[in-house]
Structures are given as C-alpha cells and as structure tokens.
Amino acid sequence: MAHLRSGRWRALALPAGLALVASLGLLPGTATAEQGAGGPAYSSAPGAGPGLSYVVNTGTDDRTLASVKRAVSRAGGSVVMAYDKVGVIVAHASNPDFAATLRRTRGVVSAGATRTAPLPAASTTDTVTPLRLTARQRKALAAEAAPGADPMEPLQWDMRAIKADKAHARTPGSRDVTVAVIDTGVDDTHPDIAPNFDRGGSANCTTGRPDTTEGAWRPTADESPHGTHVAGEIAGARNGVGITGVAPGVKVSGIKVGTASGFFYTEGIVCAFMWAADHGAGVTNNSYFTDPWYFNCTADPDQKALVEAVTRASRYAERKGTVNVAAAANENFDLASHAVTDPLSPDDGTAVSRTVDPSTCLDIPAQLPGVVTVSATGAKTLKASYSNYGLGVIDITAPGGDSAAYQPPEPPATSSAVLGPVPGGGYAYMAGTSMAAPHVAGVVALIESRHPHASPALVKSLLYAGADRLACPEPYPIDGDGDGKADAVCKGGREHNSFYGAGLADALHAVTR
C-alpha cells in the first residue's frame, strides 16, 4: 500500500507537477500497564482467528473496570493497557467473537476491533528521500532574509501569510508551553528541532501503551518524515539554521502513533491523547485520520467503539487544559453535506467504496466535539484545491499549500507548498491540511504563552476572534479538470463560512491581544 496519498496523513502530492517532497537543491539562485515488559501479545491458540487489537469502553469505577478486565481474559483476550480514568481498555485477542462477547458483558458500553489487518501489519512502502541545500545555496538564501532571520525564511510564504514574522518581532512564545505532535514520530536530533524538544513529554504510543525508551519517539529510516516536518512548522528554532516555526520559543514533543506500516490505529491515538494530557501539553496537533476507517459510522458496532474511545481520550485532554487541533483532510469533501463517497475504507485491507453521511459517520479526531478543525489555503489565500470544507465543521483555516498553477507564491518563495525539516538534518516541501493544522497549533501556543491561565475554551475563543476574516469567493474551478465548473461552493458569510471557518489564523493577533 502506497501512503502519502490524499487523506492518509493529510499530506498529498499536488497536481500540475508539484511533488510532495521537492529538492531544495534545485532552487534557482539559492494509564495502567496490564502486560509484561516484553511487549503486547495476543492469543494464538490453534483454530483461532487472526490476532487483532480492540478497544473496550466501560464505566470508570473500580468495580466495573476490574470486572471487565476479567471478562477480557475469559473471552480469550489480553489487556495491553487500561486507561482507567476514561474507561478505555486496549486488548489483543484471536477469538473472532471477542468483540461481540464483550458487548454482552455487564459494564461494557461498546467494544470493537481497531483494524481489519492481522497483527502485525505489512511493511511500509514509503519512498520519500530528504534532500539538503548546499552551503552556497544556504548563503544565497541568507542574503534574502531579514536581519536576525533564519536563512530559509524568505521561502516561507506561509509564515508571512499568518503574520508569524511580525509576531516573532514581539515574542517567540513561552518555554512553559509544549505542543505535542501526535504523528509518525519526530527526529529530535534535527538542528531546527533539538533546541525546543521536550523528551519528557515524548513517547511511542503505537501499541496503545507508551514506550519512553530513549529515541522511541523517532521515525526509523524507512518511516515517514511527516511528524518531523509538522514539528518544525510549529516550533522550528530561530537559531540561524534552516527555517523558523510559527512559535520558535515554545517546546515541542513527539508522540509516535504511526505504525511501521504508516497506520494510525485507535489504541495509539487514545494513548497519545492521554499521554499528552498527563504530561502537560498545552496543545496537540493531529494531522491524520484514525485508521482503518476514513469515516467511522456509529451504526456499526466496531466503528462506534473507535469513535467512543477517541472521544473519551480527547475530551480528557481538554479537561486537563489541552487544546486539540486537527486537519480536515484532502478529498475536497463537503463535510456538512448529507452524503459523501468514502473510497478508502478499510485502508488496511480491501477498501470498499461506500456512501456515508458525515453527520453520523465521522472523520476522527477532526469531527469530534471540542477539536479545532482546520482547512487549508494556498499562497493566494484561497481554499486549497484538495481541502475538505463544510459549514459548521471547519473552525479556522491556515496555509497548507496548493499547486502553483492555482496559487503561485510571491518571490523570493519558489514553491507553493510548505517548507519544513525532515529527518537527517534536511528540509522538504509538503502540502495538505496536514501542513495547515500545525500553523494553527503554533498560533494556539502563542495565545497560551500570552495567556498562561486561560482555559481551552477561552484560548479557542481568542483564536477565532483573532482570525483574519475571509469572505466566500465567487465559485471557480479549483481542481484543474478543465471542465470549467466550480468544484466546491462556499456557504456562509464573512464572519464564518464553509471554506475558512472564522478566517485565517493570525499569529500577530495572538501575541498582541
């Protein structure tokens, strides 16, 4: 299965020849553990079905939790991790009737398989290769930069779009604020990330149980650079090297949830939200959808359990003071419509195209209560051709990049995608709502830096109030299919609409109001 496709991490290859990762060398002129230390396991009794992972949602009182854990064992499963505070149990089992059995158990609210592929999943097929600038090209870029700026800042049209450059003249943000990047892992050795990296807030949650072994949060050489890029967009240090993030003075942690195959399963997401909340993260960035279902239909007992588990964990994080930010995805879907076609699910097995109602079949975590849902714009501040939208669904927008054929950047920027760091000390361009969400997460971090005692509700109110209002544009063709027809129609007024929500995130407002 080839990832880095539309929707997977919400980063994508763009039309008109814009590569997901572009060579900068070609730029002209320039919880409770219930499992032993050996790791999660599952029953492999003769005649059993494939080993799968499950979430079991229960009450949170001690008696119910203890009873349900015993029921897990009786049903042939093993508890990998029990998040008692929210009543979510992660379990592995080979019994094909495991979920159905647990659903009939007293105290169980819902239970479901988190995947359709047996454990472990297949190996990754990523082929992304980061590339570095030569010393000569770095010097040429530095000559274009303002005094005190990092050498690649002239290429960061996205930072100028949200006035991050002007915000930095006032403050880079507070070291007391940490943004948790829930993603494919973060390379904390990168020179633009190392100065701001929070090891104590980092972990590997891919199994559903946090692993804090040194470096467990890093992607391997065969895994996606996605999380490292996102972390740099948020908090790339202003240190005379490479790029600058939206909030270069705050801390960033890495919570790895992407498996070796590139999947983001429910058990990892639950673990990540719980870990971030319990380790002081003021913000989480979520540039992914929870596999294997693009949309999780609550009429299906398995998918209902996944929605319930992630909802409990994300709400727990918000109760602990965390603002959760999520990308809206890249299919140009109207998420406020009554029917869209989901062609991707299940994406860890054989996908079957299905028509779903986004009001009852949810993209999680983006459509969960309390989550800040972010659409993407290009360099001309129009909705990106790929970005999902929806009146009452999109909360705010930010730069995610688009094809230069639609939205070329102003010089000296040369690419209409977003520049950021990748593992190994390199830099690359990526585009998608994956890149838009970290801009918003960075602005939230700046708000929290200025208002350290503000509740998540107040922080979100300040975020929306400070956004630059964007009125609906006239309908226009945006997908390049040449038919001359509008591919998406914006609904709503200047104050709030289906393309941009409250408007474009504004970093300068975040540090001055």
Short mmCIF file of C-alpha atoms in Angstrom, two decimals:
data_model
loop_
_atom_site.label_atom_id
_atom_site.label_comp_id
_atom_site.label_asym_id
_atom_site.label_seq_id
_atom_site.Cartn_x
_atom_site.Cartn_y
_atom_site.Cartn_z
CA MET A 1 0.00 0.00 0.00
CA ALA A 2 1.46 3.34 -1.01
CA HIS A 3 0.94 6.07 1.55
CA LEU A 4 1.45 9.81 1.21
CA ARG A 5 -1.74 9.70 -0.82
CA SER A 6 -4.65 12.06 -0.49
CA GLY A 7 -6.00 11.82 3.02
CA ARG A 8 -3.62 9.38 4.67
CA TRP A 9 -1.64 11.81 6.79
CA ARG A 10 -3.50 14.70 5.23
CA ALA A 11 -0.43 15.49 3.15
CA LEU A 12 -0.51 14.87 -0.54
CA ALA A 13 1.11 15.15 -3.90
CA LEU A 14 -0.36 18.13 -5.73
CA PRO A 15 -1.41 18.45 -9.37
CA ALA A 16 0.47 20.30 -12.10
CA GLY A 17 3.75 18.61 -11.33
CA LEU A 18 4.23 19.78 -7.74
CA ALA A 19 5.97 16.95 -5.91
CA LEU A 20 5.20 16.18 -2.27
CA VAL A 21 8.87 16.44 -1.44
CA ALA A 22 10.77 18.85 -3.67
CA SER A 23 14.53 19.04 -3.97
CA LEU A 24 15.76 22.22 -2.38
CA GLY A 25 18.99 21.63 -4.25
CA LEU A 26 17.22 22.67 -7.43
CA LEU A 27 16.10 26.10 -6.26
CA PRO A 28 17.44 28.78 -8.62
CA GLY A 29 19.78 31.27 -7.01
CA THR A 30 19.56 29.70 -3.74
CA ALA A 31 -2.57 4.78 32.48
CA THR A 32 -2.18 1.20 33.83
CA ALA A 33 0.02 -1.43 32.20
CA GLU A 34 -1.55 -4.86 32.12
CA GLN A 35 1.14 -6.57 30.04
CA GLY A 36 4.69 -7.68 30.81
CA ALA A 37 7.79 -5.78 29.80
CA GLY A 38 8.24 -7.98 26.76
CA GLY A 39 5.57 -6.01 24.90
CA PRO A 40 1.96 -6.55 23.88
CA ALA A 41 0.89 -10.04 22.94
CA TYR A 42 -2.24 -11.80 21.81
CA SER A 43 -3.59 -15.30 21.96
CA SER A 44 -2.58 -17.60 19.11
CA ALA A 45 -4.47 -20.72 20.10
CA PRO A 46 -4.91 -23.36 17.38
CA GLY A 47 -8.05 -22.73 15.36
CA ALA A 48 -8.33 -19.11 16.49
CA GLY A 49 -8.86 -16.24 14.07
CA PRO A 50 -6.23 -13.64 13.22
CA GLY A 51 -4.82 -11.64 16.12
CA LEU A 52 -6.49 -8.24 16.25
CA SER A 53 -6.42 -5.21 18.52
CA TYR A 54 -9.56 -3.99 20.27
CA VAL A 55 -10.81 -1.15 22.40
CA VAL A 56 -13.35 -1.86 25.12
CA ASN A 57 -15.18 1.13 26.60
CA THR A 58 -16.51 0.76 30.14
CA GLY A 59 -17.51 2.67 33.20
CA THR A 60 -14.70 4.25 35.21
CA ASP A 61 -15.50 2.93 38.67
CA ASP A 62 -13.04 0.39 40.09
CA ARG A 63 -15.57 -2.40 40.36
CA THR A 64 -16.67 -2.17 36.72
CA LEU A 65 -13.12 -1.88 35.45
CA ALA A 66 -11.99 -4.94 37.38
CA SER A 67 -14.99 -6.93 36.21
CA VAL A 68 -14.49 -6.04 32.54
CA LYS A 69 -10.78 -6.84 32.67
CA ARG A 70 -11.68 -10.32 33.94
CA ALA A 71 -14.19 -10.61 31.11
CA VAL A 72 -11.48 -9.75 28.59
CA SER A 73 -9.42 -12.67 29.86
CA ARG A 74 -12.38 -15.05 29.85
CA ALA A 75 -13.06 -14.14 26.22
CA GLY A 76 -9.54 -15.16 25.26
CA GLY A 77 -8.01 -11.69 25.20
CA SER A 78 -5.14 -9.98 26.97
CA VAL A 79 -5.17 -6.45 28.32
CA VAL A 80 -2.38 -4.37 26.79
CA MET A 81 -3.26 -1.13 28.57
CA ALA A 82 -6.13 0.08 30.70
CA TYR A 83 -6.85 3.80 30.71
CA ASP A 84 -8.93 3.70 33.87
CA LYS A 85 -9.53 7.45 34.01
CA VAL A 86 -11.59 7.31 30.83
CA GLY A 87 -12.70 3.69 30.92
CA VAL A 88 -10.89 2.57 27.77
CA ILE A 89 -9.18 -0.82 27.71
CA VAL A 90 -6.83 -1.79 24.89
CA ALA A 91 -6.82 -5.55 24.34
CA HIS A 92 -5.49 -8.12 21.88
CA ALA A 93 -7.34 -11.30 21.01
CA SER A 94 -7.54 -14.02 18.38
CA ASN A 95 -11.10 -15.02 19.23
CA PRO A 96 -13.24 -13.86 16.27
CA ASP A 97 -16.20 -13.46 18.66
CA PHE A 98 -14.21 -11.36 21.12
CA ALA A 99 -15.91 -8.01 20.46
CA ALA A 100 -19.40 -9.50 20.32
CA THR A 101 -18.79 -11.34 23.59
CA LEU A 102 -17.57 -8.22 25.34
CA ARG A 103 -20.55 -6.19 24.10
CA ARG A 104 -22.81 -8.59 26.01
CA THR A 105 -20.78 -8.10 29.19
CA ARG A 106 -22.18 -6.09 32.06
CA GLY A 107 -20.47 -2.71 32.33
CA VAL A 108 -19.29 -2.58 28.69
CA VAL A 109 -20.57 0.44 26.74
CA SER A 110 -19.02 -0.55 23.42
CA ALA A 111 -16.23 -2.73 22.05
CA GLY A 112 -14.70 -3.03 18.61
CA ALA A 113 -11.72 -4.11 16.55
CA THR A 114 -9.36 -1.26 15.77
CA ARG A 115 -8.17 -2.79 12.50
CA THR A 116 -9.03 -5.31 9.84
CA ALA A 117 -5.47 -6.49 9.11
CA PRO A 118 -3.95 -9.07 11.46
CA LEU A 119 -1.16 -8.03 13.80
CA PRO A 120 1.45 -7.11 12.75
CA ALA A 121 0.63 -5.18 9.59
CA ALA A 122 2.67 -5.21 6.39
CA SER A 123 5.87 -3.21 5.95
CA THR A 124 5.86 0.37 4.74
CA THR A 125 6.18 1.38 1.11
CA ASP A 126 7.27 4.97 1.68
CA THR A 127 9.98 6.14 -0.72
CA VAL A 128 10.46 9.74 0.42
CA THR A 129 14.07 10.93 0.41
CA PRO A 130 15.04 14.21 2.11
CA LEU A 131 17.48 16.47 0.30
CA ARG A 132 19.79 19.15 1.65
CA LEU A 133 20.86 22.58 0.45
CA THR A 134 24.48 23.18 -0.39
CA ALA A 135 26.41 25.77 1.59
CA ARG A 136 26.30 28.09 -1.43
CA GLN A 137 22.53 27.87 -1.68
CA ARG A 138 22.13 28.49 2.06
CA LYS A 139 24.32 31.59 1.75
CA ALA A 140 22.25 32.89 -1.15
CA LEU A 141 19.04 32.42 0.82
CA ALA A 142 20.51 34.07 3.91
CA ALA A 143 21.22 37.17 1.83
CA GLU A 144 17.47 37.41 1.11
CA ALA A 145 16.49 37.06 4.76
CA ALA A 146 15.82 39.95 7.12
CA PRO A 147 18.46 40.72 9.78
CA GLY A 148 18.33 38.07 12.50
CA ALA A 149 16.13 35.76 10.43
CA ASP A 150 16.90 32.14 9.63
CA PRO A 151 18.35 31.58 6.15
CA MET A 152 15.34 29.80 4.62
CA GLU A 153 12.72 32.24 5.91
CA PRO A 154 12.44 34.00 2.52
CA LEU A 155 10.98 30.75 1.17
CA GLN A 156 8.35 30.54 3.93
CA TRP A 157 5.45 32.37 2.30
CA ASP A 158 3.18 30.54 4.73
CA MET A 159 4.66 32.26 7.77
CA ARG A 160 4.19 35.67 6.23
CA ALA A 161 0.59 34.78 5.38
CA ILE A 162 -0.28 34.36 9.07
CA LYS A 163 1.98 37.26 10.15
CA ALA A 164 4.30 34.95 12.09
CA ASP A 165 7.29 37.06 11.05
CA LYS A 166 5.72 40.12 12.67
CA ALA A 167 4.72 38.13 15.76
CA HIS A 168 8.33 36.99 16.24
CA ALA A 169 9.43 40.62 16.48
CA ARG A 170 7.37 40.77 19.69
CA THR A 171 7.80 37.30 21.18
CA PRO A 172 8.71 33.78 20.06
CA GLY A 173 6.42 32.20 22.63
CA SER A 174 6.99 30.78 26.10
CA ARG A 175 9.12 27.81 27.13
CA ASP A 176 6.31 26.94 29.52
CA VAL A 177 4.11 25.86 26.60
CA THR A 178 4.52 22.45 24.94
CA VAL A 179 2.85 21.33 21.73
CA ALA A 180 2.53 17.56 21.41
CA VAL A 181 2.90 16.35 17.83
CA ILE A 182 0.80 13.18 17.55
CA ASP A 183 2.17 11.79 14.33
CA THR A 184 4.68 9.46 12.65
CA GLY A 185 7.46 10.36 15.09
CA VAL A 186 9.78 13.32 15.46
CA ASP A 187 13.53 13.43 14.79
CA ASP A 188 14.62 15.38 17.84
CA THR A 189 18.23 15.40 16.62
CA HIS A 190 17.37 17.76 13.75
CA PRO A 191 19.13 21.12 14.37
CA ASP A 192 15.87 23.06 13.92
CA ILE A 193 14.01 20.87 16.44
CA ALA A 194 16.61 19.84 19.04
CA PRO A 195 16.70 23.23 20.86
CA ASN A 196 12.96 23.08 21.59
CA PHE A 197 12.36 19.36 22.02
CA ASP A 198 10.71 18.06 25.19
CA ARG A 199 11.93 14.50 25.80
CA GLY A 200 9.93 14.14 28.99
CA GLY A 201 6.71 14.73 27.07
CA SER A 202 7.59 12.31 24.27
CA ALA A 203 6.76 8.64 23.81
CA ASN A 204 5.95 5.91 21.32
CA CYS A 205 2.26 5.00 21.54
CA THR A 206 1.91 2.73 18.52
CA THR A 207 0.93 -0.32 20.59
CA GLY A 208 -1.54 1.57 22.75
CA ARG A 209 0.89 1.64 25.66
CA PRO A 210 3.53 4.40 25.99
CA ASP A 211 7.15 3.46 25.41
CA THR A 212 9.60 6.06 26.74
CA THR A 213 12.79 4.29 25.75
CA GLU A 214 15.31 6.88 24.54
CA GLY A 215 14.51 7.72 20.92
CA ALA A 216 11.36 5.57 20.76
CA TRP A 217 9.50 8.65 19.50
CA ARG A 218 11.73 8.96 16.41
CA PRO A 219 10.81 7.65 12.96
CA THR A 220 13.08 4.97 11.58
CA ALA A 221 14.93 5.48 8.31
CA ASP A 222 12.11 3.67 6.48
CA GLU A 223 9.29 5.67 8.05
CA SER A 224 7.62 8.89 7.01
CA PRO A 225 9.21 12.33 7.67
CA HIS A 226 5.70 13.71 8.24
CA GLY A 227 5.87 14.21 12.02
CA THR A 228 9.28 15.89 11.86
CA HIS A 229 8.00 18.32 9.23
CA VAL A 230 4.95 19.13 11.36
CA ALA A 231 7.07 19.69 14.48
CA GLY A 232 9.31 22.10 12.60
CA GLU A 233 6.36 24.09 11.28
CA ILE A 234 5.17 24.57 14.84
CA ALA A 235 8.38 25.23 16.76
CA GLY A 236 11.36 25.27 14.41
CA ALA A 237 14.00 27.19 16.37
CA ARG A 238 15.16 30.66 15.36
CA ASN A 239 18.84 29.76 15.59
CA GLY A 240 20.48 30.80 12.34
CA VAL A 241 19.74 27.40 10.80
CA GLY A 242 17.14 26.48 8.20
CA ILE A 243 13.55 27.56 8.81
CA THR A 244 11.59 29.20 11.63
CA GLY A 245 8.39 27.78 13.09
CA VAL A 246 5.22 29.64 14.00
CA ALA A 247 6.20 29.64 17.69
CA PRO A 248 10.01 29.24 17.81
CA GLY A 249 10.18 29.82 21.55
CA VAL A 250 7.81 27.08 22.71
CA LYS A 251 8.60 23.42 23.28
CA VAL A 252 7.50 20.54 21.09
CA SER A 253 7.17 16.87 22.00
CA GLY A 254 6.81 13.87 19.75
CA ILE A 255 4.21 11.18 20.38
CA LYS A 256 4.62 8.50 17.77
CA VAL A 257 1.40 6.79 16.77
CA GLY A 258 2.10 5.85 13.15
CA THR A 259 2.97 2.16 12.91
CA ALA A 260 5.84 0.87 10.77
CA SER A 261 3.22 0.48 8.03
CA GLY A 262 2.09 4.07 8.42
CA PHE A 263 -1.28 3.40 10.09
CA PHE A 264 -2.77 5.43 12.92
CA TYR A 265 -4.88 3.00 14.93
CA THR A 266 -7.28 3.87 17.72
CA GLU A 267 -5.22 2.37 20.53
CA GLY A 268 -2.30 4.62 19.60
CA ILE A 269 -4.48 7.71 19.40
CA VAL A 270 -6.03 7.06 22.81
CA CYS A 271 -2.58 6.52 24.29
CA ALA A 272 -1.32 9.74 22.71
CA PHE A 273 -4.11 11.98 23.98
CA MET A 274 -3.81 10.53 27.46
CA TRP A 275 -0.02 10.83 27.49
CA ALA A 276 -0.07 14.41 26.18
CA ALA A 277 -2.64 15.49 28.76
CA ASP A 278 -0.86 13.83 31.67
CA HIS A 279 2.49 15.33 30.66
CA GLY A 280 1.44 18.94 30.46
CA ALA A 281 0.89 19.53 26.75
CA GLY A 282 -0.98 22.76 26.15
CA VAL A 283 -1.74 21.82 22.55
CA THR A 284 -1.90 18.65 20.46
CA ASN A 285 -1.53 18.61 16.70
CA ASN A 286 -3.35 15.84 14.85
CA SER A 287 -2.61 15.71 11.12
CA TYR A 288 -4.10 12.30 10.35
CA PHE A 289 -7.31 10.32 10.37
CA THR A 290 -7.74 7.30 12.59
CA ASP A 291 -7.34 4.09 10.56
CA PRO A 292 -8.69 1.91 9.16
CA TRP A 293 -11.91 3.85 8.54
CA TYR A 294 -11.76 7.29 6.94
CA PHE A 295 -15.30 7.81 8.24
CA ASN A 296 -16.44 5.90 11.33
CA CYS A 297 -20.14 5.15 11.19
CA THR A 298 -21.69 4.96 14.64
CA ALA A 299 -24.31 2.47 13.41
CA ASP A 300 -21.51 -0.07 13.05
CA PRO A 301 -20.59 -1.58 16.45
CA ASP A 302 -16.85 -1.70 15.77
CA GLN A 303 -16.63 1.83 14.37
CA LYS A 304 -18.87 3.15 17.14
CA ALA A 305 -16.37 1.84 19.70
CA LEU A 306 -13.49 3.61 17.97
CA VAL A 307 -15.35 6.92 17.99
CA GLU A 308 -16.21 6.46 21.67
CA ALA A 309 -12.64 5.65 22.68
CA VAL A 310 -11.01 8.57 20.87
CA THR A 311 -13.76 10.93 22.05
CA ARG A 312 -13.16 9.96 25.67
CA ALA A 313 -9.41 10.48 25.34
CA SER A 314 -9.63 13.81 23.51
CA ARG A 315 -12.18 15.14 25.99
CA TYR A 316 -9.94 14.04 28.85
CA ALA A 317 -7.10 16.03 27.32
CA GLU A 318 -9.26 19.12 27.02
CA ARG A 319 -10.43 18.78 30.62
CA LYS A 320 -6.76 18.73 31.60
CA GLY A 321 -6.21 22.03 29.77
CA THR A 322 -5.13 20.87 26.32
CA VAL A 323 -6.38 22.41 23.07
CA ASN A 324 -6.66 19.74 20.37
CA VAL A 325 -6.07 20.83 16.76
CA ALA A 326 -6.80 18.55 13.78
CA ALA A 327 -6.52 18.68 10.00
CA ALA A 328 -9.70 18.41 7.92
CA ALA A 329 -8.32 16.05 5.19
CA ASN A 330 -7.74 16.32 1.48
CA GLU A 331 -10.59 14.98 -0.65
CA ASN A 332 -12.39 18.29 -1.35
CA PHE A 333 -15.39 16.85 0.53
CA ASP A 334 -18.20 18.99 1.90
CA LEU A 335 -18.30 17.57 5.42
CA ALA A 336 -21.59 19.37 6.08
CA SER A 337 -23.35 17.56 3.26
CA HIS A 338 -25.61 14.56 3.79
CA ALA A 339 -23.64 12.19 1.58
CA VAL A 340 -20.02 11.74 0.51
CA THR A 341 -18.30 8.76 -1.06
CA ASP A 342 -15.64 7.15 1.10
CA PRO A 343 -13.35 5.25 -1.30
CA LEU A 344 -10.62 4.42 1.22
CA SER A 345 -12.10 2.21 3.93
CA PRO A 346 -10.88 -0.07 5.28
CA ASP A 347 -7.45 1.13 4.24
CA ASP A 348 -5.53 -1.71 5.91
CA GLY A 349 -7.42 -4.33 3.90
CA THR A 350 -9.61 -4.25 0.81
CA ALA A 351 -11.30 -0.88 0.51
CA VAL A 352 -14.96 -0.88 -0.49
CA SER A 353 -16.42 2.36 -1.81
CA ARG A 354 -19.37 3.43 0.35
CA THR A 355 -21.66 6.43 0.58
CA VAL A 356 -21.79 7.86 4.09
CA ASP A 357 -23.42 10.73 5.96
CA PRO A 358 -20.64 12.78 7.63
CA SER A 359 -23.02 13.78 10.42
CA THR A 360 -23.18 10.17 11.64
CA CYS A 361 -20.05 8.75 10.04
CA LEU A 362 -17.18 10.76 11.48
CA ASP A 363 -13.63 11.52 10.45
CA ILE A 364 -11.85 11.24 13.81
CA PRO A 365 -10.41 13.17 15.53
CA ALA A 366 -11.24 16.10 13.20
CA GLN A 367 -15.01 15.89 13.68
CA LEU A 368 -15.02 15.23 17.42
CA PRO A 369 -16.53 17.72 19.88
CA GLY A 370 -14.14 20.42 21.04
CA VAL A 371 -11.47 19.73 18.43
CA VAL A 372 -10.27 22.71 16.34
CA THR A 373 -10.81 21.58 12.73
CA VAL A 374 -8.53 23.22 10.16
CA SER A 375 -8.92 23.63 6.39
CA ALA A 376 -6.08 24.64 4.10
CA THR A 377 -5.34 27.66 1.91
CA GLY A 378 -2.74 28.21 -0.77
CA ALA A 379 -0.37 31.11 -1.35
CA LYS A 380 -3.19 33.35 -2.64
CA THR A 381 -5.26 32.70 0.49
CA LEU A 382 -7.91 30.77 -1.38
CA LYS A 383 -9.15 27.37 -0.25
CA ALA A 384 -6.64 24.79 -1.38
CA SER A 385 -7.99 22.69 -4.25
CA TYR A 386 -7.88 19.50 -2.19
CA SER A 387 -9.05 20.78 1.21
CA ASN A 388 -12.20 19.42 2.78
CA TYR A 389 -14.68 22.05 3.89
CA GLY A 390 -18.11 22.34 5.49
CA LEU A 391 -20.26 24.97 7.21
CA GLY A 392 -20.22 24.34 10.93
CA VAL A 393 -17.41 21.79 10.58
CA ILE A 394 -14.40 23.93 9.66
CA ASP A 395 -13.38 26.17 12.55
CA ILE A 396 -10.44 28.05 11.03
CA THR A 397 -8.04 27.93 8.09
CA ALA A 398 -4.28 28.20 7.60
CA PRO A 399 -1.67 27.77 4.85
CA GLY A 400 -1.30 24.20 3.62
CA GLY A 401 -0.04 24.86 0.11
CA ASP A 402 -1.55 24.26 -3.30
CA SER A 403 -0.49 23.83 -6.90
CA ALA A 404 1.46 26.78 -8.28
CA ALA A 405 -0.88 26.64 -11.27
CA TYR A 406 -3.66 27.87 -8.98
CA GLN A 407 -1.86 29.79 -6.26
CA PRO A 408 1.76 30.72 -7.02
CA PRO A 409 3.71 32.35 -4.15
CA GLU A 410 5.28 35.77 -4.27
CA PRO A 411 9.06 35.82 -4.82
CA PRO A 412 11.51 35.01 -3.38
CA ALA A 413 9.47 31.92 -2.45
CA THR A 414 9.72 29.38 -5.26
CA SER A 415 7.33 26.62 -4.21
CA SER A 416 3.64 26.83 -3.43
CA ALA A 417 3.99 24.03 -0.83
CA VAL A 418 5.13 24.41 2.78
CA LEU A 419 8.80 24.14 3.73
CA GLY A 420 9.86 22.24 6.84
CA PRO A 421 12.53 19.96 8.30
CA VAL A 422 12.77 16.23 7.65
CA PRO A 423 14.83 13.58 9.46
CA GLY A 424 18.55 13.57 8.93
CA GLY A 425 19.01 17.34 9.00
CA GLY A 426 17.29 18.04 5.69
CA TYR A 427 14.34 20.14 4.56
CA ALA A 428 11.47 19.44 2.20
CA TYR A 429 8.24 20.80 0.81
CA MET A 430 4.94 19.18 1.74
CA ALA A 431 1.34 20.22 1.17
CA GLY A 432 -2.03 19.30 2.62
CA THR A 433 -4.28 20.08 5.53
CA SER A 434 -1.52 18.26 7.45
CA MET A 435 0.55 21.38 6.96
CA ALA A 436 -2.31 23.77 7.76
CA ALA A 437 -3.09 22.31 11.19
CA PRO A 438 0.42 22.92 12.65
CA HIS A 439 0.18 26.59 11.74
CA VAL A 440 -2.94 26.78 13.90
CA ALA A 441 -1.32 24.71 16.66
CA GLY A 442 1.56 27.20 16.66
CA VAL A 443 -0.81 30.16 16.93
CA VAL A 444 -2.61 28.43 19.81
CA ALA A 445 0.77 28.02 21.52
CA LEU A 446 1.40 31.75 21.14
CA ILE A 447 -2.01 32.51 22.67
CA GLU A 448 -1.26 30.20 25.59
CA SER A 449 2.12 31.88 26.01
CA ARG A 450 0.43 35.24 26.39
CA HIS A 451 -2.49 33.92 28.46
CA PRO A 452 -0.97 31.11 30.53
CA HIS A 453 -4.01 30.60 32.75
CA ALA A 454 -6.66 30.66 30.03
CA SER A 455 -8.96 27.65 29.71
CA PRO A 456 -9.10 25.74 26.41
CA ALA A 457 -12.49 27.33 25.73
CA LEU A 458 -11.06 30.83 26.17
CA VAL A 459 -7.98 30.03 24.08
CA LYS A 460 -10.20 28.83 21.25
CA SER A 461 -12.36 31.93 21.54
CA LEU A 462 -9.26 34.13 21.25
CA LEU A 463 -8.05 32.06 18.28
CA TYR A 464 -11.30 32.53 16.38
CA ALA A 465 -11.77 36.17 17.37
CA GLY A 466 -8.26 37.00 16.17
CA ALA A 467 -8.53 35.28 12.79
CA ASP A 468 -8.41 37.40 9.65
CA ARG A 469 -11.89 37.25 8.19
CA LEU A 470 -12.15 35.77 4.70
CA ALA A 471 -15.35 36.14 2.74
CA CYS A 472 -16.56 33.40 0.43
CA PRO A 473 -15.02 33.73 -3.02
CA GLU A 474 -17.11 33.55 -6.18
CA PRO A 475 -17.39 29.91 -7.28
CA TYR A 476 -14.48 28.94 -9.51
CA PRO A 477 -12.87 25.76 -10.90
CA ILE A 478 -10.16 24.64 -8.49
CA ASP A 479 -9.25 21.07 -9.30
CA GLY A 480 -7.75 21.55 -12.74
CA ASP A 481 -10.02 19.07 -14.52
CA GLY A 482 -10.64 21.59 -17.27
CA ASP A 483 -14.43 21.34 -17.24
CA GLY A 484 -14.85 24.99 -16.24
CA LYS A 485 -17.25 24.10 -13.44
CA ALA A 486 -16.95 25.09 -9.80
CA ASP A 487 -15.65 22.13 -7.82
CA ALA A 488 -16.75 23.47 -4.43
CA VAL A 489 -19.20 26.18 -3.39
CA CYS A 490 -18.59 28.23 -0.29
CA LYS A 491 -21.53 28.84 2.04
CA GLY A 492 -21.85 31.38 4.84
CA GLY A 493 -20.77 34.96 5.48
CA ARG A 494 -17.54 36.80 6.11
CA GLU A 495 -17.63 36.08 9.84
CA HIS A 496 -17.91 32.33 9.40
CA ASN A 497 -18.18 30.16 6.31
CA SER A 498 -17.68 26.64 5.00
CA PHE A 499 -14.27 27.22 3.38
CA TYR A 500 -12.48 29.20 6.07
CA GLY A 501 -14.45 28.92 9.29
CA ALA A 502 -13.67 32.01 11.36
CA GLY A 503 -10.92 33.01 8.94
CA LEU A 504 -7.16 32.76 8.51
CA ALA A 505 -5.15 32.11 11.69
CA ASP A 506 -3.28 35.27 12.77
CA ALA A 507 -0.06 34.90 14.79
CA LEU A 508 0.39 38.64 15.32
CA HIS A 509 -3.03 38.97 16.92
CA ALA A 510 -2.14 36.05 19.17
CA VAL A 511 0.79 37.92 20.73
CA THR A 512 -0.77 41.38 20.94
CA ARG A 513 -4.29 40.85 22.30
#
